[in-house]
CSV table of C-alpha atoms and ligand atoms in Angstrom, one decimal:
chain,number,residue,atom,x,y,z
A,1,MET,CA,1.4,25.5,-11.0
A,2,ALA,CA,-0.7,23.2,-9.0
A,3,TYR,CA,-0.4,19.4,-8.4
A,4,LYS,CA,-3.6,17.8,-9.6
A,5,ILE,CA,-5.0,15.3,-7.1
A,6,THR,CA,-8.0,13.0,-7.8
A,7,LEU,CA,-9.8,11.9,-4.8
A,8,LEU,CA,-11.7,8.6,-5.0
A,9,PRO,CA,-13.4,8.5,-1.4
A,10,GLY,CA,-15.4,5.4,-2.2
A,11,ASP,CA,-17.5,3.6,0.3
A,12,GLY,CA,-18.0,3.1,4.1
A,13,ILE,CA,-15.2,4.9,6.1
A,14,GLY,CA,-13.5,5.9,2.8
A,15,PRO,CA,-15.0,9.3,2.7
A,16,GLU,CA,-14.4,10.0,6.4
A,17,VAL,CA,-10.7,9.2,6.2
A,18,THR,CA,-10.2,10.8,2.9
A,19,GLU,CA,-11.6,14.1,4.3
A,20,GLN,CA,-8.9,14.1,7.0
A,21,ALA,CA,-6.2,13.2,4.5
A,22,VAL,CA,-7.2,16.3,2.4
A,23,LEU,CA,-7.1,18.5,5.6
A,24,VAL,CA,-3.6,17.5,6.4
A,25,LEU,CA,-2.5,17.9,2.7
A,26,LYS,CA,-3.8,21.4,2.7
A,27,ALA,CA,-1.9,22.2,5.9
A,28,VAL,CA,1.3,20.8,4.5
A,29,SER,CA,0.9,22.7,1.1
A,30,GLU,CA,0.5,26.0,3.1
A,31,LYS,CA,3.6,25.2,5.1
A,32,TYR,CA,5.7,24.4,2.1
A,33,GLY,CA,4.1,26.8,-0.4
A,34,PHE,CA,2.9,24.5,-3.1
A,35,ASN,CA,-0.5,24.5,-4.7
A,36,LEU,CA,-3.0,21.5,-4.9
A,37,GLU,CA,-6.0,21.2,-7.0
A,38,PHE,CA,-8.5,18.5,-5.9
A,39,ASN,CA,-11.1,16.8,-8.0
A,40,THR,CA,-13.5,14.1,-6.6
A,41,ALA,CA,-14.7,11.1,-8.6
A,42,LEU,CA,-16.8,8.0,-8.2
A,43,ILE,CA,-15.5,4.5,-7.6
A,44,GLY,CA,-16.9,1.2,-6.0
A,45,GLY,CA,-20.3,0.8,-4.5
A,46,ILE,CA,-21.4,4.5,-4.7
A,47,ALA,CA,-20.4,4.5,-8.4
A,48,ILE,CA,-22.5,1.4,-9.0
A,49,ASP,CA,-25.4,3.2,-7.3
A,50,GLU,CA,-25.1,6.4,-9.2
A,51,THR,CA,-23.8,5.2,-12.6
A,52,GLY,CA,-24.3,1.4,-12.8
A,53,SER,CA,-20.5,0.8,-13.1
A,54,PRO,CA,-17.9,0.4,-10.2
A,55,LEU,CA,-15.4,2.3,-12.4
A,56,PRO,CA,-17.1,5.0,-14.7
A,57,ASN,CA,-15.0,6.2,-17.7
A,58,GLU,CA,-15.0,9.7,-16.3
A,59,THR,CA,-13.1,8.4,-13.3
A,60,VAL,CA,-10.5,6.8,-15.3
A,61,GLU,CA,-10.0,9.9,-17.4
A,62,LEU,CA,-9.8,12.1,-14.4
A,63,CYS,CA,-7.2,9.8,-12.8
A,64,LYS,CA,-5.1,9.6,-16.0
A,65,ASN,CA,-5.0,13.4,-16.1
A,66,SER,CA,-3.9,13.9,-12.6
A,67,ASP,CA,-0.5,13.9,-10.7
A,68,GLY,CA,-1.7,11.7,-7.9
A,69,VAL,CA,-4.8,9.6,-6.9
A,70,ILE,CA,-6.0,9.1,-3.3
A,71,LEU,CA,-8.4,6.3,-2.7
A,72,GLY,CA,-10.4,5.7,0.5
A,73,ALA,CA,-11.9,2.2,0.3
A,74,VAL,CA,-14.6,0.4,-1.7
A,75,GLY,CA,-17.1,-2.3,-0.9
A,76,GLY,CA,-19.7,-3.2,1.7
A,77,PRO,CA,-22.6,-5.5,2.4
A,78,LYS,CA,-25.0,-3.6,0.3
A,79,TRP,CA,-23.2,-4.8,-2.9
A,80,ASP,CA,-22.1,-8.3,-1.6
A,81,SER,CA,-24.7,-10.2,-3.6
A,82,LEU,CA,-23.8,-8.8,-6.9
A,83,PRO,CA,-21.9,-11.1,-9.3
A,84,GLY,CA,-18.0,-11.0,-9.0
A,85,ASP,CA,-17.4,-8.9,-12.1
A,86,GLN,CA,-19.9,-6.1,-11.0
A,87,LYS,CA,-18.7,-5.8,-7.4
A,88,PRO,CA,-17.2,-2.6,-6.1
A,89,GLU,CA,-13.8,-4.3,-5.8
A,90,LYS,CA,-13.8,-4.6,-9.6
A,91,GLY,CA,-13.4,-0.8,-9.6
A,92,LEU,CA,-10.2,-1.0,-7.6
A,93,LEU,CA,-8.6,-3.7,-9.9
A,94,GLY,CA,-9.8,-1.8,-12.9
A,95,ILE,CA,-8.2,1.5,-11.9
A,96,ARG,CA,-4.9,-0.2,-11.1
A,97,THR,CA,-4.9,-1.9,-14.5
A,98,ALA,CA,-6.1,1.3,-16.4
A,99,LEU,CA,-3.2,3.3,-14.8
A,100,GLU,CA,-0.7,0.4,-15.4
A,101,LEU,CA,0.4,0.3,-11.8
A,102,PHE,CA,2.7,-2.6,-11.6
A,103,ALA,CA,4.5,-1.9,-8.3
A,104,ASN,CA,2.7,-2.0,-5.0
A,105,LEU,CA,4.6,-0.6,-2.0
A,106,ARG,CA,3.5,-1.6,1.5
A,107,PRO,CA,5.4,-0.3,4.4
A,108,ALA,CA,5.0,-2.2,7.7
A,109,ILE,CA,6.0,0.2,10.4
A,110,VAL,CA,5.6,-0.2,14.2
A,111,HIS,CA,5.2,3.2,15.8
A,112,THR,CA,7.0,3.1,19.2
A,113,PRO,CA,4.1,4.4,21.1
A,114,LEU,CA,1.9,1.5,19.7
A,115,ARG,CA,4.4,-1.3,20.4
A,116,ALA,CA,2.0,-2.9,22.7
A,117,ALA,CA,-0.5,-3.4,19.7
A,118,SER,CA,1.9,-5.9,18.0
A,119,PRO,CA,1.4,-9.5,18.7
A,120,LEU,CA,5.2,-10.0,18.7
A,121,LYS,CA,7.3,-9.9,21.9
A,122,ASP,CA,9.2,-6.8,22.7
A,123,GLU,CA,12.7,-8.5,22.4
A,124,ILE,CA,11.7,-9.7,18.8
A,125,LEU,CA,10.3,-6.3,17.7
A,126,GLY,CA,13.0,-4.1,19.2
A,127,ASP,CA,12.6,-0.4,18.5
A,128,GLY,CA,11.0,1.1,15.4
A,129,LEU,CA,10.4,-1.8,13.0
A,130,ASP,CA,10.3,-0.4,9.5
A,131,ILE,CA,10.1,-2.9,6.5
A,132,MET,CA,9.0,-2.0,2.9
A,133,ILE,CA,7.5,-4.7,0.8
A,134,VAL,CA,7.5,-4.2,-2.9
A,135,ARG,CA,5.0,-6.5,-4.6
A,136,GLU,CA,4.7,-7.1,-8.4
A,137,LEU,CA,1.0,-6.2,-9.0
A,138,THR,CA,0.2,-6.9,-12.7
A,139,GLY,CA,1.8,-10.2,-13.6
A,140,GLY,CA,2.2,-13.8,-12.3
A,141,ILE,CA,-0.4,-16.4,-11.4
A,142,TYR,CA,-3.2,-13.9,-10.9
A,143,PHE,CA,-3.1,-12.9,-14.5
A,144,GLY,CA,-1.7,-16.1,-16.1
A,145,ASP,CA,-3.6,-18.7,-18.1
A,146,ARG,CA,-6.2,-20.6,-16.1
A,147,GLY,CA,-8.8,-23.2,-16.8
A,148,ARG,CA,-10.4,-26.6,-16.2
A,149,GLU,CA,-9.7,-29.8,-18.0
A,150,GLY,CA,-11.9,-32.7,-17.1
A,151,ASP,CA,-11.7,-33.0,-13.4
A,152,SER,CA,-8.6,-30.8,-12.9
A,153,ALA,CA,-8.0,-27.0,-12.7
A,154,TYR,CA,-4.8,-25.1,-13.4
A,155,ASP,CA,-3.4,-21.6,-13.0
A,156,THR,CA,-0.2,-20.4,-14.5
A,157,GLU,CA,2.7,-18.4,-13.0
A,158,ARG,CA,4.5,-16.6,-15.9
A,159,TYR,CA,6.9,-13.7,-15.7
A,160,SER,CA,8.8,-12.0,-18.5
A,161,LEU,CA,12.3,-10.7,-18.1
A,162,ALA,CA,10.9,-7.1,-18.6
A,163,GLU,CA,8.3,-7.5,-16.0
A,164,VAL,CA,10.8,-8.8,-13.4
A,165,GLU,CA,13.3,-6.1,-14.4
A,166,ARG,CA,10.9,-3.1,-13.9
A,167,ILE,CA,9.7,-4.3,-10.5
A,168,GLY,CA,13.4,-5.0,-9.6
A,169,ARG,CA,14.4,-1.4,-10.5
A,170,VAL,CA,11.7,0.0,-8.3
A,171,ALA,CA,12.9,-2.1,-5.3
A,172,PHE,CA,16.7,-1.4,-5.9
A,173,GLU,CA,15.9,2.4,-6.1
A,174,LEU,CA,14.0,2.2,-2.9
A,175,ALA,CA,16.7,0.2,-1.1
A,176,THR,CA,19.3,2.8,-2.3
A,177,LYS,CA,17.3,5.5,-0.5
A,178,ARG,CA,16.6,3.5,2.6
A,179,GLY,CA,18.9,1.0,4.5
A,180,GLY,CA,20.8,-0.4,1.4
A,181,ASN,CA,19.4,-4.0,2.0
A,182,LEU,CA,17.2,-5.7,-0.5
A,183,CYS,CA,15.9,-9.2,0.1
A,184,SER,CA,14.3,-10.9,-3.1
A,185,VAL,CA,11.9,-13.5,-2.1
A,186,ASP,CA,11.2,-16.4,-4.4
A,187,LYS,CA,10.8,-20.2,-4.6
A,188,ALA,CA,13.7,-20.8,-7.0
A,189,ASN,CA,14.4,-24.3,-5.6
A,190,VAL,CA,11.1,-25.4,-7.3
A,191,LEU,CA,9.7,-22.9,-9.8
A,192,GLU,CA,11.2,-22.0,-13.1
A,193,SER,CA,9.6,-18.5,-13.0
A,194,SER,CA,11.4,-18.0,-9.7
A,195,ARG,CA,14.7,-19.0,-11.3
A,196,LEU,CA,14.2,-16.3,-14.0
A,197,TRP,CA,13.3,-13.9,-11.2
A,198,ARG,CA,16.4,-14.6,-9.3
A,199,GLU,CA,18.7,-14.3,-12.4
A,200,VAL,CA,17.2,-10.9,-13.3
A,201,MET,CA,17.6,-9.6,-9.7
A,202,ILE,CA,21.3,-10.7,-9.7
A,203,LYS,CA,22.0,-9.1,-13.1
A,204,LEU,CA,20.3,-5.8,-11.9
A,205,SER,CA,22.4,-5.8,-8.7
A,206,SER,CA,25.6,-4.9,-10.6
A,207,GLU,CA,23.9,-1.6,-11.5
A,208,TYR,CA,23.3,-0.8,-7.8
A,209,PRO,CA,26.5,-1.4,-6.0
A,210,ALA,CA,25.3,0.4,-2.9
A,211,VAL,CA,22.6,-2.2,-2.4
A,212,ASN,CA,23.3,-5.5,-0.7
A,213,LEU,CA,21.1,-8.0,-2.5
A,214,SER,CA,20.0,-11.3,-0.7
A,215,HIS,CA,17.7,-14.1,-1.6
A,216,MET,CA,15.2,-16.0,0.5
A,217,TYR,CA,12.7,-18.8,-0.3
A,218,VAL,CA,9.2,-17.7,0.4
A,219,ASP,CA,8.5,-20.4,3.1
A,220,ASN,CA,11.5,-19.3,5.0
A,221,ALA,CA,10.5,-15.5,4.6
A,222,ALA,CA,7.1,-16.2,6.1
A,223,MET,CA,8.9,-17.7,9.1
A,224,GLN,CA,11.5,-15.0,9.4
A,225,LEU,CA,9.0,-12.2,9.4
A,226,VAL,CA,7.7,-13.4,12.8
A,227,ARG,CA,10.9,-14.8,14.1
A,228,ALA,CA,13.4,-12.0,13.3
A,229,PRO,CA,11.6,-9.2,11.3
A,230,ARG,CA,14.4,-6.7,12.0
A,231,GLN,CA,16.7,-8.4,9.5
A,232,PHE,CA,14.5,-6.9,6.6
A,233,ASP,CA,14.8,-3.5,5.1
A,234,VAL,CA,13.2,-3.8,1.5
A,235,ILE,CA,11.6,-7.1,0.3
A,236,VAL,CA,10.8,-7.5,-3.4
A,237,THR,CA,8.6,-10.4,-4.5
A,238,SER,CA,6.0,-11.6,-7.0
A,239,ASN,CA,2.3,-10.9,-7.0
A,240,ILE,CA,1.1,-13.9,-5.1
A,241,PHE,CA,3.9,-14.1,-2.6
A,242,GLY,CA,3.6,-10.4,-2.0
A,243,ASP,CA,0.0,-10.6,-1.4
A,244,ILE,CA,0.5,-13.0,1.4
A,245,LEU,CA,3.6,-11.7,2.9
A,246,SER,CA,2.4,-8.1,3.0
A,247,ASP,CA,-0.7,-9.1,4.9
A,248,GLU,CA,1.4,-11.1,7.4
A,249,ALA,CA,3.8,-8.1,7.8
A,250,SER,CA,0.8,-5.7,8.3
A,251,GLN,CA,-0.4,-7.9,11.2
A,252,ILE,CA,2.9,-7.8,13.1
A,253,THR,CA,2.4,-4.0,13.3
A,254,GLY,CA,-0.9,-4.8,15.1
A,255,SER,CA,-2.9,-1.9,13.6
A,256,ILE,CA,-4.8,-2.1,10.3
A,257,GLY,CA,-5.9,1.6,10.6
A,258,MET,CA,-2.3,2.8,10.5
A,259,LEU,CA,-0.8,1.4,7.3
A,260,PRO,CA,-0.7,3.2,3.9
A,261,SER,CA,0.2,1.9,0.5
A,262,ALA,CA,1.3,3.2,-2.9
A,263,SER,CA,0.8,1.6,-6.4
A,264,LEU,CA,3.1,2.9,-8.9
A,265,GLY,CA,3.7,2.6,-12.7
A,266,ALA,CA,6.4,3.6,-15.1
A,267,GLY,CA,5.8,7.4,-14.8
A,268,LYS,CA,5.2,9.6,-11.8
A,269,LEU,CA,1.4,9.0,-11.4
A,270,GLY,CA,0.6,6.7,-8.5
A,271,LEU,CA,-2.4,5.5,-6.5
A,272,TYR,CA,-2.3,5.9,-2.8
A,273,GLU,CA,-4.6,4.2,-0.4
A,274,PRO,CA,-4.8,2.8,3.2
A,275,ILE,CA,-4.6,-1.0,3.2
A,276,HIS,CA,-7.8,-1.4,5.2
A,277,GLY,CA,-11.3,-1.8,3.6
A,278,SER,CA,-14.4,0.1,4.0
A,279,ALA,CA,-15.1,-1.0,7.6
A,280,PRO,CA,-18.9,-1.1,7.4
A,281,ASP,CA,-19.1,-2.0,11.1
A,282,ILE,CA,-18.0,1.5,12.1
A,283,ALA,CA,-18.9,3.6,9.0
A,284,GLY,CA,-20.6,6.9,9.6
A,285,LYS,CA,-19.8,6.8,13.4
A,286,GLY,CA,-16.8,9.1,13.3
A,287,GLN,CA,-14.6,6.2,14.9
A,288,ALA,CA,-12.4,5.3,11.9
A,289,ASN,CA,-8.6,5.8,12.3
A,290,PRO,CA,-7.6,8.3,9.5
A,291,ILE,CA,-3.9,7.7,10.0
A,292,ALA,CA,-3.5,5.1,7.2
A,293,ALA,CA,-5.1,7.5,4.7
A,294,ILE,CA,-3.0,10.5,6.0
A,295,LEU,CA,0.2,8.5,5.7
A,296,SER,CA,-0.8,7.5,2.1
A,297,THR,CA,-0.7,11.2,1.2
A,298,ALA,CA,2.8,11.4,2.6
A,299,MET,CA,3.8,8.5,0.2
A,300,MET,CA,2.2,10.5,-2.6
A,301,LEU,CA,4.2,13.6,-1.8
A,302,ARG,CA,7.4,11.4,-1.6
A,303,TYR,CA,7.0,9.2,-4.7
A,304,SER,CA,4.6,11.2,-7.1
A,305,PHE,CA,5.5,14.8,-6.3
A,306,ASN,CA,9.2,14.3,-5.1
A,307,LEU,CA,8.5,16.5,-2.0
A,308,PRO,CA,10.4,14.4,0.7
A,309,ASP,CA,10.5,17.2,3.3
A,310,ALA,CA,6.7,17.7,3.1
A,311,ALA,CA,6.2,13.9,3.3
A,312,LEU,CA,8.4,13.8,6.4
A,313,SER,CA,6.5,16.6,7.9
A,314,ILE,CA,3.3,14.6,7.8
A,315,GLU,CA,5.0,11.5,9.2
A,316,SER,CA,6.5,13.6,12.0
A,317,ALA,CA,3.0,15.1,12.8
A,318,VAL,CA,1.6,11.7,13.0
A,319,ALA,CA,4.3,10.6,15.3
A,320,LYS,CA,3.7,13.7,17.5
A,321,ALA,CA,-0.1,13.1,17.7
A,322,LEU,CA,0.6,9.5,18.9
A,323,GLU,CA,3.4,10.6,21.3
A,324,SER,CA,0.9,13.2,22.8
A,325,GLY,CA,-1.4,10.2,23.6
A,326,MET,CA,-4.0,10.8,21.0
A,327,ARG,CA,-5.8,7.5,20.1
A,328,THR,CA,-8.6,6.6,17.9
A,329,ALA,CA,-10.7,3.7,19.4
A,330,ASP,CA,-8.9,1.0,17.4
A,331,ILE,CA,-5.5,1.8,18.8
A,332,ALA,CA,-6.6,2.9,22.3
A,333,GLU,CA,-5.6,0.4,25.1
A,334,ASN,CA,-8.6,-1.3,26.6
A,335,GLY,CA,-10.9,1.2,28.3
A,336,ALA,CA,-8.7,4.2,27.5
A,337,PRO,CA,-10.3,7.3,26.2
A,338,SER,CA,-10.3,7.8,22.4
A,339,VAL,CA,-10.7,10.7,19.9
A,340,SER,CA,-12.9,10.8,16.7
A,341,THR,CA,-11.7,10.6,13.2
A,342,ALA,CA,-12.0,14.3,12.8
A,343,GLU,CA,-10.2,15.1,16.1
A,344,MET,CA,-7.3,13.0,15.0
A,345,GLY,CA,-7.1,14.5,11.6
A,346,ARG,CA,-7.3,18.1,13.0
A,347,ALA,CA,-4.6,17.4,15.5
A,348,ILE,CA,-2.2,16.0,12.8
A,349,ALA,CA,-3.0,19.0,10.6
A,350,GLU,CA,-2.1,21.2,13.5
A,351,PHE,CA,1.1,19.4,14.2
A,352,VAL,CA,2.1,19.9,10.5
B,401,NAD,P1,-11.9,-4.0,6.8
B,401,NAD,O1,-10.5,-3.5,6.7
B,401,NAD,O2,-12.9,-3.0,6.2
B,401,NAD,O3,-12.2,-4.1,8.3
B,401,NAD,C1,-11.5,-5.1,9.2
B,401,NAD,C2,-11.8,-4.6,10.6
B,401,NAD,O4,-10.8,-3.5,10.8
B,401,NAD,C3,-13.1,-4.1,11.0
B,401,NAD,O5,-13.3,-4.4,12.4
B,401,NAD,C4,-13.0,-2.6,10.9
B,401,NAD,O6,-13.8,-1.9,11.7
B,401,NAD,C5,-11.5,-2.4,11.3
B,401,NAD,N1,-10.9,-1.3,10.6
B,401,NAD,C6,-10.5,-1.2,9.3
B,401,NAD,N2,-10.0,0.1,9.0
B,401,NAD,C7,-10.1,0.8,10.1
B,401,NAD,C8,-9.8,2.1,10.5
B,401,NAD,N3,-9.3,2.9,9.6
B,401,NAD,N4,-10.0,2.5,11.8
B,401,NAD,C9,-10.5,1.7,12.7
B,401,NAD,N5,-10.8,0.4,12.4
B,401,NAD,C10,-10.6,-0.1,11.2
B,401,NAD,O7,-12.0,-5.4,6.1
B,401,NAD,P2,-13.3,-6.3,5.9
B,401,NAD,O8,-14.3,-6.1,7.1
B,401,NAD,O9,-12.8,-7.7,5.6
B,401,NAD,O10,-14.0,-5.7,4.6
B,401,NAD,C11,-15.1,-4.8,4.6
B,401,NAD,C12,-15.3,-4.3,3.2
B,401,NAD,O11,-14.2,-3.6,2.6
B,401,NAD,C13,-15.6,-5.5,2.2
B,401,NAD,O12,-16.6,-5.1,1.3
B,401,NAD,C14,-14.3,-5.7,1.5
B,401,NAD,O13,-14.4,-6.3,0.2
B,401,NAD,C15,-13.7,-4.3,1.4
B,401,NAD,N6,-12.4,-4.1,1.3
B,401,NAD,C16,-11.9,-3.1,0.6
B,401,NAD,C17,-10.5,-2.8,0.4
B,401,NAD,C18,-10.1,-1.7,-0.4
B,401,NAD,O14,-10.9,-0.8,-0.8
B,401,NAD,N7,-8.8,-1.5,-0.6
B,401,NAD,C19,-9.6,-3.6,1.1
B,401,NAD,C20,-10.1,-4.7,1.9
B,401,NAD,C21,-11.5,-4.9,2.0
């Protein structure tokens, strides 16, 4: 049996980093003796150019019939003047919806050799910061009723009990496997939807006695992330709060080219992608850092294929490449020599 992987390289540096992710996946599959079957499909700007749609039906079908989906990035200046609903980014929102991916996992990890890249002081950062942010992805104010009435406009934050419960379970399960601490972030002092959110989290906590559940208001959480980030293990929060907090957390790690993400649904199928975009300024130059894409494949092995040892082997190989001093341009200290996208990918594959 082979795990079926759909590759959606997309635009800009997407194909460059995806190619390295595949190289590393092949190395790890040989090491652990499992089979992979790769199929490539169109998404984003390149899909618009070739088919007229940012998300062709064949792409959706291929993804639905696979065990895991790896996405590079979409978008770029070539398509910026298109109307909003025809832009490459529409493909990304479309595939998340089509696959019913309601949970977005964004780790914010500071790799010790790259500590200097973080804007936070050493004494705040400590050693090996590792936070997992779990963001609800398909509900809340981004999907609620919106409109205009006379000279006013409104958007609606609405969550059902079932929506909160399913994202809560993802977070409790993760906290069980990690440090056992879950912080639920809301605005329950003001918002009714947050009061429901908090009630559901408290109710769920009785099923996960090994997890220590705490609550924090979102304004305080924004502050605590830069004041004392080490207090966090897993954070669970709504769509809009998670959007903002996960970007804040990614910046405290200092390196956008290093951070992976996973979007999960009710089943095993997930979509795995670096958090960065298509980086048009460096596309085609062989300068992109492939580590975020490579670490996204480790998340796929862990969450979709349940192969934690293989996932760890990729993460250790990344750590070894960094410890050995290899740096792509984005993470090299000023003036220090750097390696290309392909050299970094090859080194990580060899360390695996
Ligand atoms: P970006 O993440 O593409 O780039 C921001 C900066 O970070 C650039 O200077 C870029 O060179 C650098 N960078 C990003 N990834 C890197 C990597 N792996 N290695 C080295 N440097 C890296 O964000 P942007 O410039 O705001 O957006 C560019 C395009 O990407 C836009 O069209 C945007 O809509 C799209 N975008 C797509 C996604 C996605 O596909 N998930 C996410 C964000 C932005």
